Coordinates of N, CA and C in Angstrom, one line a residue:
X1 N 31.8 153.3 -12.9 CA 32.7 152.6 -12.0 C 32.9 153.5 -10.9
X2 N 32.7 152.9 -9.5 CA 32.7 153.9 -8.5 C 34.1 154.1 -8.1
X3 N 34.4 155.4 -7.7 CA 35.5 156.1 -7.2 C 36.3 155.3 -5.9
X4 N 37.1 155.2 -6.0 CA 38.0 154.6 -4.9 C 38.1 156.0 -3.9
X5 N 37.7 155.8 -2.8 CA 38.5 156.7 -1.6 C 39.9 157.1 -1.5
X6 N 40.4 158.1 -1.5 CA 41.9 158.4 -1.4 C 42.8 157.7 -0.1
X7 N 42.0 157.3 0.9 CA 42.4 156.8 2.2 C 42.5 155.3 2.3
X8 N 41.6 154.6 1.2 CA 41.9 153.3 1.2 C 42.6 152.6 0.5
X9 N 43.3 151.4 0.5 CA 44.4 150.9 -0.1 C 43.8 149.8 -1.3
X10 N 42.5 149.3 -1.1 CA 42.2 148.5 -2.1 C 40.7 148.3 -2.0
X11 N 40.1 147.9 -3.3 CA 38.6 147.6 -3.4 C 38.1 146.8 -2.2
X12 N 38.9 145.7 -1.8 CA 38.8 144.7 -0.8 C 38.4 145.4 0.3
X13 N 39.0 146.3 1.0 CA 38.8 147.5 1.9 C 37.6 148.0 1.9
X14 N 37.8 148.5 0.9 CA 36.3 149.3 0.7 C 35.4 148.9 0.9
X15 N 35.2 147.6 0.3 CA 33.8 146.6 0.2 C 33.6 145.6 1.6
X16 N 34.7 145.8 2.2 CA 34.4 145.0 3.4 C 33.6 145.3 4.6
X17 N 32.8 144.1 4.9 CA 32.1 144.3 6.0 C 32.1 143.3 7.3
X18 N 32.2 143.7 8.3 CA 32.1 142.6 9.3 C 31.3 141.6 9.5
X19 N 31.6 140.5 9.8 CA 30.8 139.0 9.6 C 29.9 139.2 10.6
X20 N 28.6 138.9 9.9 CA 27.5 138.7 11.0 C 27.5 137.6 12.0
X21 N 27.0 138.0 13.2 CA 27.2 137.0 14.5 C 25.7 136.5 14.3
X22 N 25.9 135.1 14.7 CA 24.3 134.3 14.5 C 23.6 134.6 15.9
X23 N 22.6 134.5 15.9 CA 21.6 134.9 17.2 C 22.0 133.7 18.0
X24 N 22.0 133.8 19.3 CA 22.2 132.7 20.5 C 21.0 131.9 20.2
X25 N 21.5 130.4 20.5 CA 20.3 129.4 20.5 C 19.6 129.5 21.6
X26 N 18.3 129.6 21.4 CA 17.2 129.4 22.5 C 17.3 128.0 23.2
X27 N 17.2 128.3 24.6 CA 17.1 126.7 25.1 C 15.8 126.2 25.2
X28 N 15.4 125.1 24.5 CA 14.1 124.5 24.3 C 13.7 124.0 25.6
X29 N 12.4 123.9 25.8 CA 11.7 123.0 27.1 C 12.5 121.2 27.1
X30 N 12.3 121.1 26.1 CA 13.0 119.4 26.3 C 14.4 119.4 26.6
X31 N 15.3 120.2 26.2 CA 16.6 120.3 26.6 C 16.5 120.3 28.2
X32 N 16.0 121.3 28.9 CA 16.1 121.4 30.4 C 15.4 120.1 30.9
X33 N 14.4 119.3 30.3 CA 14.1 118.1 30.5 C 14.9 116.9 30.6
X34 N 15.7 116.7 29.4 CA 16.9 115.9 29.3 C 17.8 115.9 30.4
X35 N 18.3 117.3 30.2 CA 19.4 117.5 31.5 C 19.0 116.9 32.8
X36 N 17.6 117.2 33.1 CA 17.2 116.9 34.7 C 17.2 115.4 34.7
X37 N 16.7 114.5 33.6 CA 16.7 113.2 33.5 C 18.0 112.6 33.4
X38 N 19.1 113.1 32.9 CA 20.3 112.7 33.0 C 20.9 112.8 34.1
X39 N 20.7 114.0 34.9 CA 20.9 114.0 36.5 C 20.3 113.1 37.3
X40 N 19.1 112.9 37.5 CA 18.6 112.0 38.1 C 18.7 110.5 38.0
X41 N 19.2 110.4 36.8 CA 19.8 109.0 36.5 C 21.2 108.9 37.2
X42 N 22.1 109.6 37.2 CA 23.5 109.8 37.6 C 23.4 109.6 39.2
X43 N 22.3 110.3 40.0 CA 22.3 110.6 41.1 C 21.7 109.3 41.4
X44 N 20.7 108.5 40.9 CA 20.1 107.3 41.3 C 21.0 106.2 41.3
X45 N 22.0 106.1 40.2 CA 23.2 104.8 40.2 C 24.1 105.0 41.3
X46 N 24.2 106.4 41.8 CA 25.1 106.5 42.7 C 24.7 106.1 44.0
X47 N 23.6 106.0 44.2 CA 23.1 105.7 45.5 C 22.1 104.4 45.5
X48 N 23.1 103.3 45.6 CA 22.3 101.8 45.6 C 21.9 101.6 46.7
X49 N 20.9 100.7 46.9 CA 20.6 100.3 48.2 C 21.1 99.2 48.8
X50 N 21.9 98.3 48.0 CA 22.8 97.2 48.8 C 24.1 97.5 48.5
X51 N 25.2 97.2 49.4 CA 26.5 97.4 49.5 C 27.2 95.8 49.8
X52 N 27.6 95.1 49.0 CA 28.1 93.8 49.2 C 27.5 93.1 50.2
X53 N 26.2 92.9 49.7 CA 25.0 92.1 50.5 C 24.5 92.9 51.8
X54 N 25.0 93.7 52.2 CA 24.2 94.5 53.2 C 23.3 95.5 52.6
X55 N 22.4 95.7 53.4 CA 21.4 96.7 53.1 C 22.1 98.3 53.7
X56 N 22.1 98.9 52.7 CA 22.5 100.3 53.2 C 21.9 101.3 53.8
X57 N 22.4 102.1 54.8 CA 21.6 103.0 55.3 C 21.9 104.3 55.1
X58 N 21.3 105.1 54.9 CA 21.6 106.7 54.4 C 22.5 107.1 55.3
X59 N 23.7 107.8 54.9 CA 24.5 108.4 55.8 C 24.0 109.6 56.6
X60 N 23.1 110.4 56.1 CA 22.4 111.3 56.6 C 23.2 112.6 56.7
X61 N 22.7 113.8 57.2 CA 23.4 114.9 57.1 C 24.4 115.1 58.5
X62 N 25.3 116.1 58.4 CA 25.8 116.3 59.8 C 25.0 116.7 60.8
X63 N 24.9 116.4 62.1 CA 24.1 116.6 62.7 C 24.3 117.7 63.8
X64 N 25.7 118.2 63.6 CA 26.4 118.9 64.8 C 27.5 119.8 64.3
X65 N 28.1 120.4 65.3 CA 29.3 121.2 64.8 C 30.4 121.0 66.0
X66 N 31.7 120.8 65.9 CA 32.6 120.6 66.9 C 33.4 121.7 66.5
X67 N 34.1 122.1 67.7 CA 35.5 123.1 67.6 C 36.8 122.5 68.4
X68 N 37.7 123.6 68.1 CA 38.7 123.3 68.9 C 39.4 121.8 69.0
X69 N 39.5 121.3 67.7 CA 39.7 119.8 67.6 C 41.0 119.5 67.4
X70 N 42.1 118.6 68.0 CA 43.3 118.1 67.3 C 43.6 116.7 67.5
X71 N 44.7 116.3 66.6 CA 44.5 115.1 66.4 C 45.4 114.6 67.8
X72 N 44.8 113.2 67.9 CA 45.9 112.6 69.0 C 46.4 111.3 68.2
X73 N 46.0 110.6 67.2 CA 46.5 109.7 66.3 C 46.1 109.8 65.2
X74 N 46.4 109.0 64.3 CA 45.9 109.0 62.9 C 44.2 108.7 62.7
X75 N 43.7 108.0 63.9 CA 42.1 108.1 63.7 C 41.3 108.5 65.0
X76 N 42.0 109.4 65.5 CA 41.3 109.8 66.8 C 41.5 111.3 67.2
X77 N 40.3 112.1 67.6 CA 40.7 113.6 67.8 C 40.2 113.9 69.1
X78 N 40.6 114.9 69.6 CA 40.0 115.4 70.8 C 39.4 116.9 70.5
X79 N 38.0 116.8 70.6 CA 37.4 118.2 70.7 C 36.8 118.7 71.9
X80 N 37.4 119.5 72.2 CA 37.1 120.1 73.8 C 37.3 118.7 74.6
X81 N 36.4 118.4 75.2 CA 36.3 117.3 76.3 C 36.0 116.1 75.6
X82 N 35.5 116.1 74.4 CA 35.0 114.9 73.7 C 36.2 114.0 72.7
X83 N 36.2 112.8 72.9 CA 37.3 112.1 72.2 C 36.4 111.4 70.8
X84 N 36.7 111.8 69.7 CA 36.1 111.3 68.8 C 36.9 110.4 67.8
X85 N 36.5 109.3 67.5 CA 37.1 108.2 66.8 C 36.5 108.4 65.3
X86 N 37.3 108.3 63.9 CA 37.0 108.5 63.0 C 35.9 107.1 62.6
X87 N 34.9 106.8 62.0 CA 34.2 105.9 61.7 C 34.7 105.0 60.8
X88 N 34.8 103.9 60.8 CA 35.1 102.7 59.4 C 36.4 102.7 59.0
X89 N 37.5 103.1 59.9 CA 39.0 103.2 59.4 C 39.7 103.0 60.8
X90 N 40.7 102.2 60.8 CA 42.0 102.0 61.4 C 43.4 102.5 60.9
X91 N 43.9 103.4 61.9 CA 45.1 104.0 61.4 C 46.3 103.4 62.3
X92 N 47.5 103.2 61.9 CA 48.7 102.8 62.7 C 48.6 103.4 64.2
X93 N 49.1 102.4 65.0 CA 49.0 103.0 66.5 C 50.5 103.1 66.7
X94 N 50.3 104.2 67.6 CA 51.8 104.5 68.0 C 52.4 103.7 68.8
X95 N 53.7 103.9 69.1 CA 54.3 102.6 69.7 C 54.1 102.2 71.2
X96 N 54.0 101.1 71.1 CA 53.4 100.7 72.7 C 51.8 100.6 72.8
X97 N 51.1 101.2 71.9 CA 49.6 101.3 72.1 C 49.0 100.1 71.0
X98 N 49.4 99.2 70.7 CA 48.8 98.0 70.1 C 48.7 97.0 70.8
X99 N 47.8 96.5 71.4 CA 47.5 95.5 72.1 C 47.9 94.0 71.7
X100 N 48.6 93.3 72.6 CA 48.8 91.8 72.1 C 47.9 91.2 71.6
X101 N 48.2 90.4 70.2 CA 47.2 89.7 69.9 C 46.0 90.5 69.2
X102 N 46.1 92.0 68.8 CA 45.5 92.6 67.9 C 46.2 93.1 66.6
X103 N 45.5 92.8 65.5 CA 46.0 93.0 64.2 C 45.9 94.4 64.0
X104 N 47.1 95.3 64.2 CA 47.1 96.9 63.7 C 47.3 96.8 62.5
X105 N 46.8 98.5 62.2 CA 47.0 98.7 60.9 C 48.5 99.2 60.6
X106 N 49.0 98.5 59.6 CA 50.3 98.9 59.2 C 50.6 100.5 58.7
X107 N 52.0 100.6 58.8 CA 52.4 102.0 58.6 C 53.0 102.8 59.5
X108 N 53.1 104.0 59.4 CA 53.8 105.1 60.0 C 52.7 105.9 60.8
X109 N 52.8 105.6 61.9 CA 51.6 106.5 62.9 C 52.1 107.8 63.2
X110 N 53.2 108.2 62.7 CA 53.5 109.9 62.9 C 53.1 110.5 61.6
X111 N 53.1 109.8 60.6 CA 52.7 110.5 59.2 C 51.2 110.3 59.5
X112 N 50.4 109.4 59.9 CA 49.1 109.3 59.8 C 48.6 110.5 60.9
X113 N 49.0 110.6 62.0 CA 48.9 111.7 62.8 C 49.0 112.8 62.2
X114 N 50.2 113.3 61.5 CA 50.3 114.7 61.0 C 49.4 114.7 59.6
X115 N 49.0 113.6 59.1 CA 48.3 113.7 57.8 C 46.7 114.4 58.3
X116 N 46.3 113.5 59.7 CA 45.1 114.1 60.2 C 45.1 115.5 60.8
X117 N 46.1 115.7 61.2 CA 46.5 117.1 61.9 C 46.1 118.2 60.6
X118 N 46.7 117.8 59.6 CA 46.8 118.8 58.5 C 45.3 119.1 58.0
X119 N 44.1 118.2 58.3 CA 43.4 118.4 57.8 C 41.9 118.6 58.5
X120 N 42.4 119.1 59.9 CA 41.6 119.5 61.0 C 41.4 121.1 60.6
X121 N 40.1 121.5 60.8 CA 39.8 123.0 60.8 C 39.3 123.4 62.3
X122 N 39.4 124.5 62.7 CA 38.9 125.1 63.9 C 37.2 124.6 64.0
X123 N 36.6 124.7 63.1 CA 35.2 124.3 63.4 C 34.8 123.4 62.3
X124 N 34.5 122.1 62.6 CA 33.8 120.8 61.8 C 32.5 120.5 61.9
X125 N 31.9 120.3 60.9 CA 30.4 119.4 60.7 C 30.6 118.0 61.5
X126 N 29.9 117.6 62.3 CA 30.2 116.3 62.9 C 29.0 115.4 62.6
X127 N 28.9 114.1 62.2 CA 27.9 113.2 62.3 C 28.2 112.1 63.3
X128 N 27.4 112.0 64.6 CA 27.7 111.1 65.6 C 26.9 109.5 65.2
X129 N 27.8 108.7 65.6 CA 26.9 107.2 65.2 C 26.7 106.4 66.7
X130 N 27.5 106.9 67.8 CA 27.4 106.3 68.8 C 28.5 106.1 69.7
X131 N 29.0 105.4 70.4 CA 30.3 105.4 71.3 C 30.9 104.0 71.1
X132 N 32.1 103.7 71.1 CA 33.1 102.4 71.5 C 33.2 101.9 72.7
X133 N 33.7 101.0 72.9 CA 33.7 100.3 74.2 C 34.5 101.2 75.1
X134 N 35.6 102.3 74.7 CA 36.4 103.3 75.5 C 35.7 104.3 75.6
X135 N 34.6 104.7 75.2 CA 33.7 105.8 75.6 C 34.0 106.9 74.6
X136 N 34.7 106.6 73.4 CA 34.7 107.6 72.3 C 33.6 107.6 71.5
X137 N 33.6 109.0 71.1 CA 32.1 109.2 70.2 C 32.8 108.6 68.8
X138 N 32.1 107.7 68.2 CA 32.1 107.0 66.8 C 31.6 108.3 65.7
X139 N 32.2 108.6 64.9 CA 31.5 109.9 64.1 C 32.1 109.9 62.8
X140 N 31.7 110.8 62.0 CA 32.2 111.3 60.8 C 32.0 112.8 60.7
X141 N 33.5 113.4 60.5 CA 33.7 114.7 60.2 C 34.3 115.3 59.2
X142 N 34.1 116.6 58.7 CA 34.5 117.3 57.4 C 35.5 118.1 57.7
X143 N 36.7 117.7 57.1 CA 37.9 118.7 57.5 C 38.2 119.5 56.1
X144 N 39.5 120.0 56.0 CA 39.8 120.9 54.8 C 39.8 119.8 53.4
X145 N 39.9 118.6 53.4 CA 39.6 117.8 52.5 C 38.7 116.8 52.2
X146 N 37.6 117.4 52.9 CA 36.2 116.7 52.7 C 36.3 115.6 54.0
X147 N 35.5 114.6 53.9 CA 35.3 113.5 54.9 C 36.6 113.1 55.6
X148 N 36.9 113.4 56.9 CA 38.1 113.0 57.3 C 38.7 111.3 57.3
X149 N 37.6 110.7 57.2 CA 37.9 109.0 57.1 C 38.2 108.8 55.7
X150 N 37.5 109.4 54.7 CA 37.8 109.3 53.4 C 39.2 109.7 52.8
X151 N 39.6 110.9 53.6 CA 40.9 111.4 53.1 C 41.8 110.6 53.6
X152 N 41.7 110.2 54.9 CA 42.9 109.1 55.6 C 43.2 107.9 54.8
X153 N 42.1 107.3 54.0 CA 42.0 106.2 53.2 C 43.0 106.6 51.9
X154 N 42.4 107.8 51.2 CA 42.9 108.2 50.2 C 44.2 108.5 50.2
X155 N 45.0 109.0 51.5 CA 46.2 109.5 51.6 C 47.0 107.9 52.2
X156 N 46.2 106.8 52.2 CA 47.2 106.0 52.7 C 47.4 105.8 53.9
X157 N 46.6 106.7 54.6 CA 47.2 106.7 56.5 C 46.5 105.9 57.3
X158 N 45.2 105.4 56.6 CA 44.7 104.4 57.4 C 43.8 103.4 56.3
X159 N 43.5 102.3 57.0 CA 42.9 100.9 56.2 C 41.5 101.1 56.6
X160 N 40.7 100.3 55.9 CA 39.3 100.2 55.9 C 39.0 99.1 56.7
X161 N 37.8 99.2 57.6 CA 37.5 98.1 58.3 C 36.3 98.0 58.3
X162 N 35.6 97.4 57.3 CA 34.2 97.1 57.3 C 33.2 96.9 58.6
X163 N 33.6 96.0 59.4 CA 32.9 95.6 60.6 C 33.0 96.8 61.6
X164 N 33.5 97.8 61.2 CA 33.6 99.0 62.1 C 32.8 100.0 61.4
X165 N 32.3 99.8 60.3 CA 31.4 100.7 59.4 C 30.1 100.3 59.3
X166 N 29.3 100.0 60.6 CA 27.9 99.7 60.6 C 26.9 100.8 59.8
X167 N 27.2 101.7 59.8 CA 26.3 102.9 59.2 C 26.6 102.8 57.7
X168 N 27.7 102.3 57.1 CA 28.2 102.3 55.9 C 28.2 103.6 55.5
X169 N 28.7 104.3 56.4 CA 29.3 106.0 56.0 C 30.2 105.7 55.4
X170 N 31.4 105.4 55.3 CA 32.5 105.2 54.6 C 31.9 104.7 53.3
X171 N 31.6 103.3 53.2 CA 31.0 102.8 52.0 C 30.6 103.8 51.0
X172 N 29.6 104.3 51.8 CA 28.8 105.3 50.6 C 29.2 106.4 50.5
X173 N 30.2 107.4 51.2 CA 30.8 108.3 51.1 C 31.9 108.3 50.3
X174 N 32.8 107.1 50.2 CA 34.0 107.4 49.4 C 34.4 106.0 49.1
X175 N 33.5 105.3 48.1 CA 33.7 104.3 47.4 C 34.8 104.2 46.5
X176 N 35.3 105.1 45.8 CA 36.4 105.3 45.1 C 37.6 104.8 45.7
X177 N 38.0 105.1 46.9 CA 39.1 104.7 47.8 C 39.2 103.4 48.5
X178 N 38.0 102.7 48.5 CA 38.0 101.5 48.9 C 38.7 100.3 48.2
X179 N 38.4 100.8 46.7 CA 39.1 99.3 45.8 C 40.6 99.6 45.5
X180 N 41.1 100.2 46.5 CA 42.5 100.7 46.1 C 43.6 99.4 46.7

């Protein structure tokens, strides 16, 4: 019979050994293939070619950078000497700015302006889509909360105007907020 060492208190402590660790599982080549197929399927589903019967146009990457922007109202910014109108949305107008006969967006214009002001960064990427009849650049910009048009819609500070979204930028960039 084995003799117990004097500093041990039981035979269990004397015979105990640490549990053995299992070797790590090797990544099989088909696991990587399955993951790539799943990712491709998810991306493919997210980029449909039709949206409400209209042919979708890819939003494209931002084509430039603007600096020194500040909010004029809930959907317009001034960036240096350029006035920029956010694509696809309409925010409440400041008092006295809604033309007679126009169906202006409901809501608090001061809250919409404050919301937009809070998302403006010193330097922002911009994707220009053209100009409106007032000479403002129609564009998408990315601020602190992502795309500014999407953020204004998400915050309830603007409404979506499909006829102002010819490029389908808003429809493709923020579809989750359009159904609200």
